[in-house]
mmCIF file of C-alpha atoms in Angstrom:
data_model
loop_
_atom_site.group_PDB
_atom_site.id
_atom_site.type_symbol
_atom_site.label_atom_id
_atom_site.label_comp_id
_atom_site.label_asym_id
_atom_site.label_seq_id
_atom_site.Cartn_x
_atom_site.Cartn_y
_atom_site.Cartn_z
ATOM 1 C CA UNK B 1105 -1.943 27.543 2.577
ATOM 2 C CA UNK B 1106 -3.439 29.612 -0.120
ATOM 3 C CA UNK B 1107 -0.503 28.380 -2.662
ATOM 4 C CA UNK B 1108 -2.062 25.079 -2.160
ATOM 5 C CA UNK B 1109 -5.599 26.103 -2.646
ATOM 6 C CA UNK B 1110 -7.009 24.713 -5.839
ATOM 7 C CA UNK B 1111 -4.309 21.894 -5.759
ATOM 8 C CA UNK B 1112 -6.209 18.872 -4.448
ATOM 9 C CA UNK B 1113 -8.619 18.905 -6.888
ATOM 10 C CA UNK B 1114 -5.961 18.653 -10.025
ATOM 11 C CA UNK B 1115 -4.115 15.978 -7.817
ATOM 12 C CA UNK B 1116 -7.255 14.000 -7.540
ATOM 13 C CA UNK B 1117 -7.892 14.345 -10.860
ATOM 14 C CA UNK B 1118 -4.299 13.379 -12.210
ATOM 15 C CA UNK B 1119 -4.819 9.813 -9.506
ATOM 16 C CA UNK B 1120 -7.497 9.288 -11.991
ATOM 17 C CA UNK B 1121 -5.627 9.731 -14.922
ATOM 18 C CA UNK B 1122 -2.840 8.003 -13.985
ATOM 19 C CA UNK B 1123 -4.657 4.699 -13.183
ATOM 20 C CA UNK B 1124 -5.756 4.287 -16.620
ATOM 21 C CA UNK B 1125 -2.953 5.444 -18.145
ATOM 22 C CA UNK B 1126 -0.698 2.874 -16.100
ATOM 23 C CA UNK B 1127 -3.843 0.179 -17.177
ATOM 24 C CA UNK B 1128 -2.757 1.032 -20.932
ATOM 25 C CA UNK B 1129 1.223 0.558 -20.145
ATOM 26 C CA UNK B 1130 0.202 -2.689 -18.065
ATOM 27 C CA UNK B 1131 -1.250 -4.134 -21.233
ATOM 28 C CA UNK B 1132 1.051 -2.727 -23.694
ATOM 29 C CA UNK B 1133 4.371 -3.399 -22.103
ATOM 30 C CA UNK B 1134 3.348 -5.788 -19.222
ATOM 31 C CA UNK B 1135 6.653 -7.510 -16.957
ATOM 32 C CA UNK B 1136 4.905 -10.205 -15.725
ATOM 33 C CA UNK B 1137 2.386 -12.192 -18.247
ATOM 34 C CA UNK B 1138 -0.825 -13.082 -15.884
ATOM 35 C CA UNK B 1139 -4.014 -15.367 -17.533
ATOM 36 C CA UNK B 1140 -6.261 -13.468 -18.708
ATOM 37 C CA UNK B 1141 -8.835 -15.397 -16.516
ATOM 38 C CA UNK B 1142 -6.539 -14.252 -13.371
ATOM 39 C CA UNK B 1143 -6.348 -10.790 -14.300
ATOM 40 C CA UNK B 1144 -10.107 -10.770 -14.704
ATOM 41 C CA UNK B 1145 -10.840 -11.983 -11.360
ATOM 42 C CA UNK B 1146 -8.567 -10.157 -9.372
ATOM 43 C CA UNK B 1147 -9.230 -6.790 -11.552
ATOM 44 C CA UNK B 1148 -12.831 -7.132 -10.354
ATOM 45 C CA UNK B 1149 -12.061 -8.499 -6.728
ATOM 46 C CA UNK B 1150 -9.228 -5.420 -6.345
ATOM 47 C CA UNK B 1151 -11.632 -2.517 -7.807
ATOM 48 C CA UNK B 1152 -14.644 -3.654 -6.136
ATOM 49 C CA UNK B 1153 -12.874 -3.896 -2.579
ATOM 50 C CA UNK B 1154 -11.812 -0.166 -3.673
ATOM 51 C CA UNK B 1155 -15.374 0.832 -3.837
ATOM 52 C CA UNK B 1156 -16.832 -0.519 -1.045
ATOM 53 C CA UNK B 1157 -13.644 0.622 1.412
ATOM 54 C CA UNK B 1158 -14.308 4.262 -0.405
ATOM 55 C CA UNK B 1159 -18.167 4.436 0.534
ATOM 56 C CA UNK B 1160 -17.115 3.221 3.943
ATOM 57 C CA UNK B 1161 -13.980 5.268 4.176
ATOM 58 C CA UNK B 1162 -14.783 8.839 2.700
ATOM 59 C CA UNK B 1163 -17.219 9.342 6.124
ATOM 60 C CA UNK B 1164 -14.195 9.730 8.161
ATOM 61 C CA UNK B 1165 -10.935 8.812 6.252
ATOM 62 C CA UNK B 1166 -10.038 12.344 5.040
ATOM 63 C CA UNK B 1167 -12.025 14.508 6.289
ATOM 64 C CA UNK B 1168 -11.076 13.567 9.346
ATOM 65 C CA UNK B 1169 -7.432 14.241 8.645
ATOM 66 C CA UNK B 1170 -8.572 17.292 7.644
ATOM 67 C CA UNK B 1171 -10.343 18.534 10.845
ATOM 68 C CA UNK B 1172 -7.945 17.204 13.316
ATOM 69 C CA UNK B 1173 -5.125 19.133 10.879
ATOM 70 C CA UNK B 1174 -7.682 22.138 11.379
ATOM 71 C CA UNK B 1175 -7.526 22.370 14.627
ATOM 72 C CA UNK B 1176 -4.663 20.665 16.197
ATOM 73 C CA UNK B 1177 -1.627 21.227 13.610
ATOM 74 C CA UNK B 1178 -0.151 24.570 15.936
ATOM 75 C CA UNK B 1179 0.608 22.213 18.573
ATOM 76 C CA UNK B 1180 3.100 20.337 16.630
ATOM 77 C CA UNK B 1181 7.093 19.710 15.408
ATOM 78 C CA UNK B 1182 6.257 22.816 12.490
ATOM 79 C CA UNK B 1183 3.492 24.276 13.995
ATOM 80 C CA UNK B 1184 5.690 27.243 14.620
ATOM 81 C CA UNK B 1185 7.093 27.613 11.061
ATOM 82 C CA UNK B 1186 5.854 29.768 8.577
ATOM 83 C CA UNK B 1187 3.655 27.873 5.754
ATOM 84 C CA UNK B 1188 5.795 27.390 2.634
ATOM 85 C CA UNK B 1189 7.899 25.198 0.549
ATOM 86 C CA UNK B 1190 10.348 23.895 3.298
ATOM 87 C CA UNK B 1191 6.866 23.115 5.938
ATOM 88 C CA UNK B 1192 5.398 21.619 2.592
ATOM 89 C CA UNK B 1193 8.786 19.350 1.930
ATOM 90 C CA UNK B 1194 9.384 18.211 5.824
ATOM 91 C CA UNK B 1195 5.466 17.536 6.054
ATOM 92 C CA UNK B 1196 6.267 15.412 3.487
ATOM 93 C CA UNK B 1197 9.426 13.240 4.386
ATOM 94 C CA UNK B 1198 7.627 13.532 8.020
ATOM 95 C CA UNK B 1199 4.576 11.789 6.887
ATOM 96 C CA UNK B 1200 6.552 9.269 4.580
ATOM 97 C CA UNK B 1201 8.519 7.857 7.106
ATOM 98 C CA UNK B 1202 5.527 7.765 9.426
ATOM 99 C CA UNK B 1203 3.701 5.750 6.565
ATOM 100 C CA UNK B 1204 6.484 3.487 6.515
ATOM 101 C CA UNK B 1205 7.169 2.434 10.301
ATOM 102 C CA UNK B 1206 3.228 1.675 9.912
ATOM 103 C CA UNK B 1207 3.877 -0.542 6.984
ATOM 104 C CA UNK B 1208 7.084 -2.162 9.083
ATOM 105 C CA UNK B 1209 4.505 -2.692 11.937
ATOM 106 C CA UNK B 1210 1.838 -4.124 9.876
ATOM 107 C CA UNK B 1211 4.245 -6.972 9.159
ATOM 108 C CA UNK B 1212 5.668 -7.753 12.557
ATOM 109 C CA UNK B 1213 2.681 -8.156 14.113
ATOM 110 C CA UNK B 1214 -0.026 -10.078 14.056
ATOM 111 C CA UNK B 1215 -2.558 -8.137 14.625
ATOM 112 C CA UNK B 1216 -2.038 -5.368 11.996
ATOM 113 C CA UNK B 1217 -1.090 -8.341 9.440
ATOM 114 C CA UNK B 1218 -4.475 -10.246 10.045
ATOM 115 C CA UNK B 1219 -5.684 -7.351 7.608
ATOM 116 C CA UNK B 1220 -2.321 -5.906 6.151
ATOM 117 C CA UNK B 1221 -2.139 -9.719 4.537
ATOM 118 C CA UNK B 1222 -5.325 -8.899 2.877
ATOM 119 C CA UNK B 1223 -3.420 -6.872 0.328
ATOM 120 C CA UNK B 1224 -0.667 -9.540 -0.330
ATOM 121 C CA UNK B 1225 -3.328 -12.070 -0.883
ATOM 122 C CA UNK B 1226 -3.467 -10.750 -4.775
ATOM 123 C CA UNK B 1227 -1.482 -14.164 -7.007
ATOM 124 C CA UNK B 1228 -1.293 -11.376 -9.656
ATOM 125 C CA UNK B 1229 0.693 -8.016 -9.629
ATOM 126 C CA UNK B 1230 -0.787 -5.334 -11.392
ATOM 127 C CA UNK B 1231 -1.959 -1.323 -10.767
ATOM 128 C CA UNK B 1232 -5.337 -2.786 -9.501
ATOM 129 C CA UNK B 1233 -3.493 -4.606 -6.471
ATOM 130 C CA UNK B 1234 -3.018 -0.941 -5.422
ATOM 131 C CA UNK B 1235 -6.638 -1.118 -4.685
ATOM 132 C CA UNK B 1236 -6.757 -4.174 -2.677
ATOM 133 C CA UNK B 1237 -6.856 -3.346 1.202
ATOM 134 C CA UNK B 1238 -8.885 -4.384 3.877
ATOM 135 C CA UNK B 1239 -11.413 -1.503 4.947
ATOM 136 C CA UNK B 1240 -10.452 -1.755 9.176
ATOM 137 C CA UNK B 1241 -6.495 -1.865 7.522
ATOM 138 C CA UNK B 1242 -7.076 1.731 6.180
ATOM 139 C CA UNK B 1243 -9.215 2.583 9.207
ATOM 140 C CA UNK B 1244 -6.149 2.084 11.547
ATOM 141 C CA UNK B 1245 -3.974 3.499 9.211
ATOM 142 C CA UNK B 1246 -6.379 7.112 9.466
ATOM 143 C CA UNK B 1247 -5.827 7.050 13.052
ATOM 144 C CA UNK B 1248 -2.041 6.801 13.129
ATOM 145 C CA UNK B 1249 -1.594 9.730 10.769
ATOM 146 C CA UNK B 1250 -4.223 11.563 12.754
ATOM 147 C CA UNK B 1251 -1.754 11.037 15.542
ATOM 148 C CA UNK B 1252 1.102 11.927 13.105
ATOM 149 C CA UNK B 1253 -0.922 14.914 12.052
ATOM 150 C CA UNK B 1254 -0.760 16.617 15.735
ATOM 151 C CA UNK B 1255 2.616 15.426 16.451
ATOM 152 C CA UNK B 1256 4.287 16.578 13.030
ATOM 153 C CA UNK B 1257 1.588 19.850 12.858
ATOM 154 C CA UNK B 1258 0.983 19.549 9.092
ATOM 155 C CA UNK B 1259 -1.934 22.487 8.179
ATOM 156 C CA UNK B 1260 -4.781 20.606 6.225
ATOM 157 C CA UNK B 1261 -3.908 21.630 3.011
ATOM 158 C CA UNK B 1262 -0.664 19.943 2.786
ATOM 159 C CA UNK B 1263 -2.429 16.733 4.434
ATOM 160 C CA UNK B 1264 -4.393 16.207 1.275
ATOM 161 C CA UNK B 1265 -1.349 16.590 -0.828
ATOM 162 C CA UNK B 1266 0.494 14.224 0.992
ATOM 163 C CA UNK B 1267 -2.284 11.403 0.782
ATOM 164 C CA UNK B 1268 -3.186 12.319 -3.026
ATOM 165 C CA UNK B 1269 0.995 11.942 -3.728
ATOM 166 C CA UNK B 1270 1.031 9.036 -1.978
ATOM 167 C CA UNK B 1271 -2.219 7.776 -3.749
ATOM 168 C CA UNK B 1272 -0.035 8.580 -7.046
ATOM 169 C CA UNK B 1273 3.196 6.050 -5.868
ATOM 170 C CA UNK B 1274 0.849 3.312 -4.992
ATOM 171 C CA UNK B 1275 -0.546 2.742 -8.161
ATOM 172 C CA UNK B 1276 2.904 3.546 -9.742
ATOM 173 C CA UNK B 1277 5.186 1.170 -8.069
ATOM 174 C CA UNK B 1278 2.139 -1.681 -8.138
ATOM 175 C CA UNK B 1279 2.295 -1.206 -12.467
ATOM 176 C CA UNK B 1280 3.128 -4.628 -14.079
ATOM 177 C CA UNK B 1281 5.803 -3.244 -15.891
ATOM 178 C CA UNK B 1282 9.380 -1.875 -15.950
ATOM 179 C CA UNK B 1283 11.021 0.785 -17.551
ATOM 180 C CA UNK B 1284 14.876 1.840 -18.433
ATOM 181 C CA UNK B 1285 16.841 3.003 -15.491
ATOM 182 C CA UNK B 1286 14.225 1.421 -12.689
ATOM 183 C CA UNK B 1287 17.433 -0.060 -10.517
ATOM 184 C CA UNK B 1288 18.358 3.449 -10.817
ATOM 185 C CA UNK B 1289 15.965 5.561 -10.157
ATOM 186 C CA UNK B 1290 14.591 3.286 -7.295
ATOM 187 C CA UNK B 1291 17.369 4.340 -4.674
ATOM 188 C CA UNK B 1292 15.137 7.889 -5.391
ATOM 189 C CA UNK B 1293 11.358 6.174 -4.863
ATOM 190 C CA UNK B 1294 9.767 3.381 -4.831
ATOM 191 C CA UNK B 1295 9.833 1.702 -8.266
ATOM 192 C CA UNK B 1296 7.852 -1.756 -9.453
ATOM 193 C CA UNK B 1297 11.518 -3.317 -9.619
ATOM 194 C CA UNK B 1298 10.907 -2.782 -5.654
ATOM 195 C CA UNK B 1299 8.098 -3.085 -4.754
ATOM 196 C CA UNK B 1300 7.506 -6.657 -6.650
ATOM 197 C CA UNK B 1301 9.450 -8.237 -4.151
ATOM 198 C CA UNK B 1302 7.807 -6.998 -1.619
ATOM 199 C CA UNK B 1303 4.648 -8.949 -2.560
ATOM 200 C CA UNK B 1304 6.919 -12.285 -2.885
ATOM 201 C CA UNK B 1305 5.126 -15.711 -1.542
ATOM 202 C CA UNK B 1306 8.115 -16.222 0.683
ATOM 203 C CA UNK B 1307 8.074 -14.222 4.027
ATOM 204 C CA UNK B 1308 11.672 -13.709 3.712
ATOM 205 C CA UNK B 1309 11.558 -11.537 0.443
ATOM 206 C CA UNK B 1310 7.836 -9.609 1.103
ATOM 207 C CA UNK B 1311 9.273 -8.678 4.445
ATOM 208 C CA UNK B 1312 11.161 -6.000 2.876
ATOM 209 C CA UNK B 1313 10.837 -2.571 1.367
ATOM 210 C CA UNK B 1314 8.530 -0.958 3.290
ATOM 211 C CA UNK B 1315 8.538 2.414 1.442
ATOM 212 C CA UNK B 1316 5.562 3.497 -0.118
ATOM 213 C CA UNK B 1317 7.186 7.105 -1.752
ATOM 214 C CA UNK B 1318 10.796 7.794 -1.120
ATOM 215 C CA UNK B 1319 13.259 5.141 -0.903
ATOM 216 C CA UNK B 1320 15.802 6.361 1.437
ATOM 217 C CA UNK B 1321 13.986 4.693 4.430
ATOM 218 C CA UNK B 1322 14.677 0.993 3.559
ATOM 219 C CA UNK B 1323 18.127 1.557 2.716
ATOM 220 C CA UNK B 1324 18.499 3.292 5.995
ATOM 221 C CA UNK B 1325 16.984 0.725 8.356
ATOM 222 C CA UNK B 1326 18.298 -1.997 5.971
ATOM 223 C CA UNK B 1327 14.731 -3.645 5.035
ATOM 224 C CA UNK B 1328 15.713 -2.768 1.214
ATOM 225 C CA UNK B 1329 15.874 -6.187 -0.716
ATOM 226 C CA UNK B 1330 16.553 -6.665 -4.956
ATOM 227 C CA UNK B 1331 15.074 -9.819 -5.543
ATOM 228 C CA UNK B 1332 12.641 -11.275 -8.494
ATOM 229 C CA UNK B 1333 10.570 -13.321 -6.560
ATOM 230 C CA UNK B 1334 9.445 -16.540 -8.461
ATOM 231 C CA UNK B 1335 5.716 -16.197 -7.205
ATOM 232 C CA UNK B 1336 3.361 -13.393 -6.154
ATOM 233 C CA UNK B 1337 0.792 -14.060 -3.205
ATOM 234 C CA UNK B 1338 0.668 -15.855 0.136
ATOM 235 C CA UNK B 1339 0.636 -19.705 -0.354
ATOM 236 C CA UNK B 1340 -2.219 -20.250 2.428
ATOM 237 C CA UNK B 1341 -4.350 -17.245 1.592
ATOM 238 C CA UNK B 1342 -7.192 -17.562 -1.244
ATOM 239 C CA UNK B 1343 -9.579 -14.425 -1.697
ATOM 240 C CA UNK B 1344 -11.288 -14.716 -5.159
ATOM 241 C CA UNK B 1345 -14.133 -12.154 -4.219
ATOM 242 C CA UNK B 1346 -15.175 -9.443 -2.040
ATOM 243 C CA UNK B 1347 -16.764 -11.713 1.026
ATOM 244 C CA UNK B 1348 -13.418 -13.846 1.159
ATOM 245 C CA UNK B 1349 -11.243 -10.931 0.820
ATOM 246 C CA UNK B 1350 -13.332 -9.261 3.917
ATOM 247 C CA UNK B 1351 -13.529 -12.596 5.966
ATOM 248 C CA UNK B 1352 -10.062 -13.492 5.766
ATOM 249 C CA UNK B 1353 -8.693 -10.720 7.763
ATOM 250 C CA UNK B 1354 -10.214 -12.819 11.296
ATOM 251 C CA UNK B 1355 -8.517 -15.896 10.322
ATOM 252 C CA UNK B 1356 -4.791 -16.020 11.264
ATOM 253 C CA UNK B 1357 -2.563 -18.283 9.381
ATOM 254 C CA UNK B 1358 -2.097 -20.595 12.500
ATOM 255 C CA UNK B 1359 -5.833 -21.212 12.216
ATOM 256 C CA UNK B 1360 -5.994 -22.144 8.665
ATOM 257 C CA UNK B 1361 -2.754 -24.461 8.527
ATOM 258 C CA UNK B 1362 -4.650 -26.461 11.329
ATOM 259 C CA UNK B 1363 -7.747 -26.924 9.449
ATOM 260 C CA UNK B 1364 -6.246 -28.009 6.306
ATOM 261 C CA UNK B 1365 -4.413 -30.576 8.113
ATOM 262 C CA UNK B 1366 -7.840 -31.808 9.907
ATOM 263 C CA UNK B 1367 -9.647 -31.978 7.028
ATOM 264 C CA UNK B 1368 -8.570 -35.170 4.483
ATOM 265 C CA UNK B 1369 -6.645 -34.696 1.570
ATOM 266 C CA UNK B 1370 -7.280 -35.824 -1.512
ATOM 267 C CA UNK B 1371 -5.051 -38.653 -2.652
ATOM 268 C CA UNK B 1372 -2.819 -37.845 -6.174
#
């Protein structure tokens, strides 16, 4: 534990840096040219969602990770192992794999995709889309890896690495952009090249590659898909600012395809 001491603060620090620096390679070197007036909107819809979840959030998200690590993470799979590099790595692969059956869930059922969805309703696909979550999305989310936290017995320290390394890879693989060697390197981690698809209009591609850090889980479950999908977004789902974005999650799909057929079209 004390090898980790000092850590989280760097690792926060380095999520900050990396967001702008991944803003600059965005504009620079961008994949996917988005309007400028599309960019704008979602850029503000995206980061101000962020802040409001984060007010909300930071009274229980983390700490209380940290508390039920504190006090609960003897009981578990490592509880009995000494604290060091191979509890830090497992705790790690334990974790990411528990983060990805979530993700898996959040698609197969309707429930957990009522406000999953919210962060597939972006048209655009940038690092900001990293940002876009619905707050009671991330609230479930805290209690399944408070669950995972007593059942894998992960020490508190190596909690908040684990979310602050995770917080790195989402803003990585959401970057509009590509580099050398992606197809490559993304049978390692999650890469853009990857994760792209998995924001695809069409159910069939963005029900795919689940991972959020290390790869290996979608090729082992076969939910790992290389595809360029031809558009970004869900087709029924509009959420230009913060009160749609927020409303959206209580109205299922179902719902909305009925109204729009009850309410008169205008003719061509």
């Amino acid at each position: 534990m004390s090898a980790l001491s000092g850590v989280e603060g760097y690792l926060f620090g380095g999520a900050i840096v990396l967001f702008f620096l991944l803003l600059i390679v965005e504009k620079k070197f961008p994949y996917m040219q988005i309007p400028k007036y599309e960019l704008k909107a979602s850029f503000k819809t995206n980061t101000g969602a962020f802040l409001i979840n984060n007010v909300i959030m930071s009274l229980f998200s983390l700490s209380s990770l940290i508390l039920v690590a504190s006090n609960y993470s003897n009981f578990g799979l490592l509880g009995g192992m000494d604290d060091g590099p191979l509890k830090w790595i497992l705790s790690f692969i334990l974790f990411d794999f528990a983060v990805y059956v979530w993700h898996w869930l959040g698609h197969k059922y309707e429930f957990l995709w009522r406000f999953h969805k919210i962060h597939h309703s972006d048209k655009s696909y940038h690092v900001t889309t990293g940002l876009r979550f619905h707050v009671l999305d991330q609230a479930l989310e805290v209690l399944v890896k408070c669950f995972c936290v007593i059942l894998f017995g992960v020490p508190a320290s190596i909690v908040v690495v684990c979310e602050v390394v995770r917080m790195f890879f989402v803003l990585f693989h959401h970057g509009n952009f590509t580099f050398p060697g992606e197809k490559y390197v993304s049978y390692l981690i999650i890469t853009p090249f990857l994760h792209r698809a998995h924001h695809s209009t069409l159910r069939e591609e963005h029900d795919s590659n689940y991972g959020i850090v290390l790869s290996i889980w979608d090729l082992m479950f076969r939910t790992r898909k290389e595809v360029v999908p031809a558009n970004i977004g869900l087709e029924l789902i509009e959420a230009e600012n913060i009160v749609q974005l927020f409303s959206l999650a209580f109205l299922t799909e179902r719902k909305l395809a009925k109204f729009l057929h009850l309410v008169p079209r205008r003719k061509q």
